[in-house]
Coordinates of C-alpha atoms and ligand atoms in Angstrom, one line a residue:
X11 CA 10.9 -40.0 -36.0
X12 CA 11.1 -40.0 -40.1
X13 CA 8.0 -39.7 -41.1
X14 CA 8.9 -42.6 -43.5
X15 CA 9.0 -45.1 -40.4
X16 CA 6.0 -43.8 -38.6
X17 CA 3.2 -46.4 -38.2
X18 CA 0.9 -46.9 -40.5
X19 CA -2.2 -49.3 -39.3
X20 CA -2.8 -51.8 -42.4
X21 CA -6.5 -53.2 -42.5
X22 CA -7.8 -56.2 -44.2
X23 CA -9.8 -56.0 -47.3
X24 CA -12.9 -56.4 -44.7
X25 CA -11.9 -53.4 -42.6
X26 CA -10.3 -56.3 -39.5
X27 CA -7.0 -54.9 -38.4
X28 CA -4.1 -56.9 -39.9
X29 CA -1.0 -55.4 -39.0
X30 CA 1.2 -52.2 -38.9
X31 CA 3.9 -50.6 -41.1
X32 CA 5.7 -47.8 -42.0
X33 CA 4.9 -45.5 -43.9
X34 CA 7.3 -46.5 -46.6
X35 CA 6.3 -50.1 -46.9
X36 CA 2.6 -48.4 -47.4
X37 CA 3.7 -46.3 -50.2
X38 CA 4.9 -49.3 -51.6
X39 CA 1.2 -51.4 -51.3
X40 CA -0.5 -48.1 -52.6
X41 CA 1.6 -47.8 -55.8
X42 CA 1.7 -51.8 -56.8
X43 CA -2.4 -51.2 -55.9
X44 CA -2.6 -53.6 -53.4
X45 CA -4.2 -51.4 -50.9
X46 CA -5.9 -48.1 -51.0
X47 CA -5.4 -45.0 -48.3
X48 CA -8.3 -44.8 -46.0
X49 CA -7.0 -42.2 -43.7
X50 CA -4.7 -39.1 -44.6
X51 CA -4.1 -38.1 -41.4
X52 CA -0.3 -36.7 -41.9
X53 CA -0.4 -34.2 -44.7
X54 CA 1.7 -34.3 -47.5
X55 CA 5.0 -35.5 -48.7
X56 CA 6.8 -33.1 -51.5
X57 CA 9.0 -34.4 -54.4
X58 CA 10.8 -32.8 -56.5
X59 CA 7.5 -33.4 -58.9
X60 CA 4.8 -34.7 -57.0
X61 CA 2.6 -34.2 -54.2
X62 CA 2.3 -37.5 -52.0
X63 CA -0.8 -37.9 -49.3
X64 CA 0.8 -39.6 -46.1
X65 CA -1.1 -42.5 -45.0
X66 CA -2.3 -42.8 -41.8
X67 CA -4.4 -46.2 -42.1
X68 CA -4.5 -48.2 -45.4
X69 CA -6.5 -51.1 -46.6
X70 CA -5.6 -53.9 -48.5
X71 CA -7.7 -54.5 -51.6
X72 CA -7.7 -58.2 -51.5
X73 CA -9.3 -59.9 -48.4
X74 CA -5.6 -61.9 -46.9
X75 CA -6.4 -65.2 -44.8
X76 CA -4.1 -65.0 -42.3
X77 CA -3.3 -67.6 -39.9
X78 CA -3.9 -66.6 -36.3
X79 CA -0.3 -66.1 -34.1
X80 CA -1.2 -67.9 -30.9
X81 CA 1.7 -66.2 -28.9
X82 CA 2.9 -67.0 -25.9
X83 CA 0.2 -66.0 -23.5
X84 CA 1.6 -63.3 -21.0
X85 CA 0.4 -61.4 -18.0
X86 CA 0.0 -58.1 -19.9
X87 CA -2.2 -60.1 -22.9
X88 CA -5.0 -61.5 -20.3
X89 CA -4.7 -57.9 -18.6
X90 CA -5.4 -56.1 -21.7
X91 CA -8.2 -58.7 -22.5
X92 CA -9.7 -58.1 -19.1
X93 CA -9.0 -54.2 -19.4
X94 CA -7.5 -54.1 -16.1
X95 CA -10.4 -55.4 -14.3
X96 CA -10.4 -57.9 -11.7
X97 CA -12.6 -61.2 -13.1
X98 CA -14.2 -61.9 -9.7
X99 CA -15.0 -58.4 -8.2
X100 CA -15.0 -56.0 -11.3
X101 CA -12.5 -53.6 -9.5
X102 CA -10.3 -51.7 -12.0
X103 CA -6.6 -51.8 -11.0
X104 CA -2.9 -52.0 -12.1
X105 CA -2.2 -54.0 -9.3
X106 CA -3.4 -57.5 -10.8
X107 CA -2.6 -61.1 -10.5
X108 CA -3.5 -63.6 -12.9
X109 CA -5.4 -66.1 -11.4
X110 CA -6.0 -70.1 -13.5
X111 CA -9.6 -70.4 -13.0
X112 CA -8.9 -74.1 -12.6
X113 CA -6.0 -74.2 -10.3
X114 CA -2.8 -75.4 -12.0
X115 CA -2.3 -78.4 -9.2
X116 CA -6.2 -79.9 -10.1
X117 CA -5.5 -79.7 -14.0
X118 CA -5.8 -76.3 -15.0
X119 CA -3.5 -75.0 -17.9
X120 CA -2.0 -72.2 -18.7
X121 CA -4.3 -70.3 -21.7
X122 CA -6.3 -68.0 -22.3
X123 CA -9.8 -69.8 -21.9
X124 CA -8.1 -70.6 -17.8
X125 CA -6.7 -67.6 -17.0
X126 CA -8.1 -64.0 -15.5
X127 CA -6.8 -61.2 -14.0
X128 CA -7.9 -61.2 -10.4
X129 CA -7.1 -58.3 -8.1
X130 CA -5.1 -59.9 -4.5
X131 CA -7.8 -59.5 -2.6
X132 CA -9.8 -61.9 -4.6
X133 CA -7.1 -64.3 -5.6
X134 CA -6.1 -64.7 -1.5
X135 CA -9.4 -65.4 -0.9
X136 CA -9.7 -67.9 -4.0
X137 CA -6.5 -69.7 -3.0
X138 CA -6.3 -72.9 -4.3
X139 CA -9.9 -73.3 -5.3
X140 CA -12.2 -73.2 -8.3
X141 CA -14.9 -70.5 -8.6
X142 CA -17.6 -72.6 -7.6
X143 CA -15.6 -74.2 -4.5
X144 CA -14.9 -70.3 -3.5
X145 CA -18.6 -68.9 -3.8
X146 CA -16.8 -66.6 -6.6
X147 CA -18.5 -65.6 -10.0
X148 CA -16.4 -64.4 -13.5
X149 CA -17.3 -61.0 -14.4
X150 CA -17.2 -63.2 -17.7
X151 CA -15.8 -66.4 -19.0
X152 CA -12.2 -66.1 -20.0
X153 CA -11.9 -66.1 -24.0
X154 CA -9.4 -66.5 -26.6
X155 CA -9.4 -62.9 -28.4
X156 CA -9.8 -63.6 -32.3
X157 CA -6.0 -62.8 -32.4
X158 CA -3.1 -60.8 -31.0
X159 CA -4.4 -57.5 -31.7
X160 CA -3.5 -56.6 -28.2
X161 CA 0.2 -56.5 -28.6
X162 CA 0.5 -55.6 -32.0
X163 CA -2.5 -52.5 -32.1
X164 CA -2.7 -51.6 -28.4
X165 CA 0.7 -49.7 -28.1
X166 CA -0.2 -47.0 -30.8
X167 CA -3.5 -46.0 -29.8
X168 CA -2.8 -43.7 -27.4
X169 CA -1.0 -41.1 -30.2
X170 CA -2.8 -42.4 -33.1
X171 CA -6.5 -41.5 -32.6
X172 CA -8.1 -41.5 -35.7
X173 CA -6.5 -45.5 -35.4
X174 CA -9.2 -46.6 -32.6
X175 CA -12.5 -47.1 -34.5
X176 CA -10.6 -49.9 -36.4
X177 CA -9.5 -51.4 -33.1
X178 CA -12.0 -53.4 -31.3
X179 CA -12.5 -52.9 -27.9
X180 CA -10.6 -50.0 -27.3
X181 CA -12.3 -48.0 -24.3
X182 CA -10.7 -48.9 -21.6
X183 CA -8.8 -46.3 -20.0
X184 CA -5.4 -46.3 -18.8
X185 CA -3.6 -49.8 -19.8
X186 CA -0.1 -48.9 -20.7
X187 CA 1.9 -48.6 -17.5
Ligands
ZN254 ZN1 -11.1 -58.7 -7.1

């Protein structure tokens, strides 16, 4: 890969992780000062007159409101959320279902504050029943995450290290397959 379109992870002005880019579009921020390079983790980029450090994170100098993407909601977003743990027995597997808390047929919706990741097991024995019906308890209620930080950060972590302390609730291990 060109080191000028390797990711770069852009943080708001209050350290929340906004977005990524590459390298070149960073360069770009830094030298119109919009943002300032908080991580160097690349060494250095020779020109013909000039030493450049290569960004690894950045961070904007002015706090952006952004509007929060809802996304469409899919399988591999309420996995990550749930780190690959079932929501009724708190086994940690790949081989999930998503289970509506509420069952579609009585009302339920589709979103993230309905649905869970449920291992088979638990979402045979659920069937077409709510929690309480079933003598089932949530590891924890089902939430909307503040936004889609999942798709957008998730993917890089595993090569870019020094990324993760900027990225909430990374710790769970083994989420990629
Ligand atoms: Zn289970």
């Amino acid at each position: 890969m060109a080191i000028a379109s390797a990711p770069v992870l852009v943080l708001n002005q209050n350290y929340e992780p906004l977005n990524v880019c590459s390298v070149r579009r960073a360069f770009v921020l830094v030298d119109r000062g919009k943002a300032e390079i908080l991580e160097n983790g690349r060494g250095y980029l020779h020109s013909p007159t000039a030493l450049y450090m290569i960004p690894s994170i950045i961070r904007l100098i002015y706090l952006i409101r952004r509007p929060r993407p809802q996304g469409r909601l899919t399988r591999r977003d309420v996995f990550l959320r749930d780190r690959f743990t079932c929501q009724y027995c708190a086994r940690h597997t790949k081989d999930l279902t998503l289970d509506h808390v509420l069952p579609r047929h009585r009302g339920g919706g589709h979103d993230w504050k309905n649905v869970v990741a449920a291992c088979k097991p638990c979402n045979h024995r659920k069937a077409g029943r709510t929690p309480q019906e079933a003598h089932m308890h949530l590891v924890r209620e089902p939430f909307r995450p503040p936004f889609s930080f999942y798709r957008t950060f998730f993917p890089y972590l595993e090569d870019q290290v020094e990324w993760r302390k900027f990225v909430p609730d990374w710790d769970f291990d083994g989420g990629f397959a």
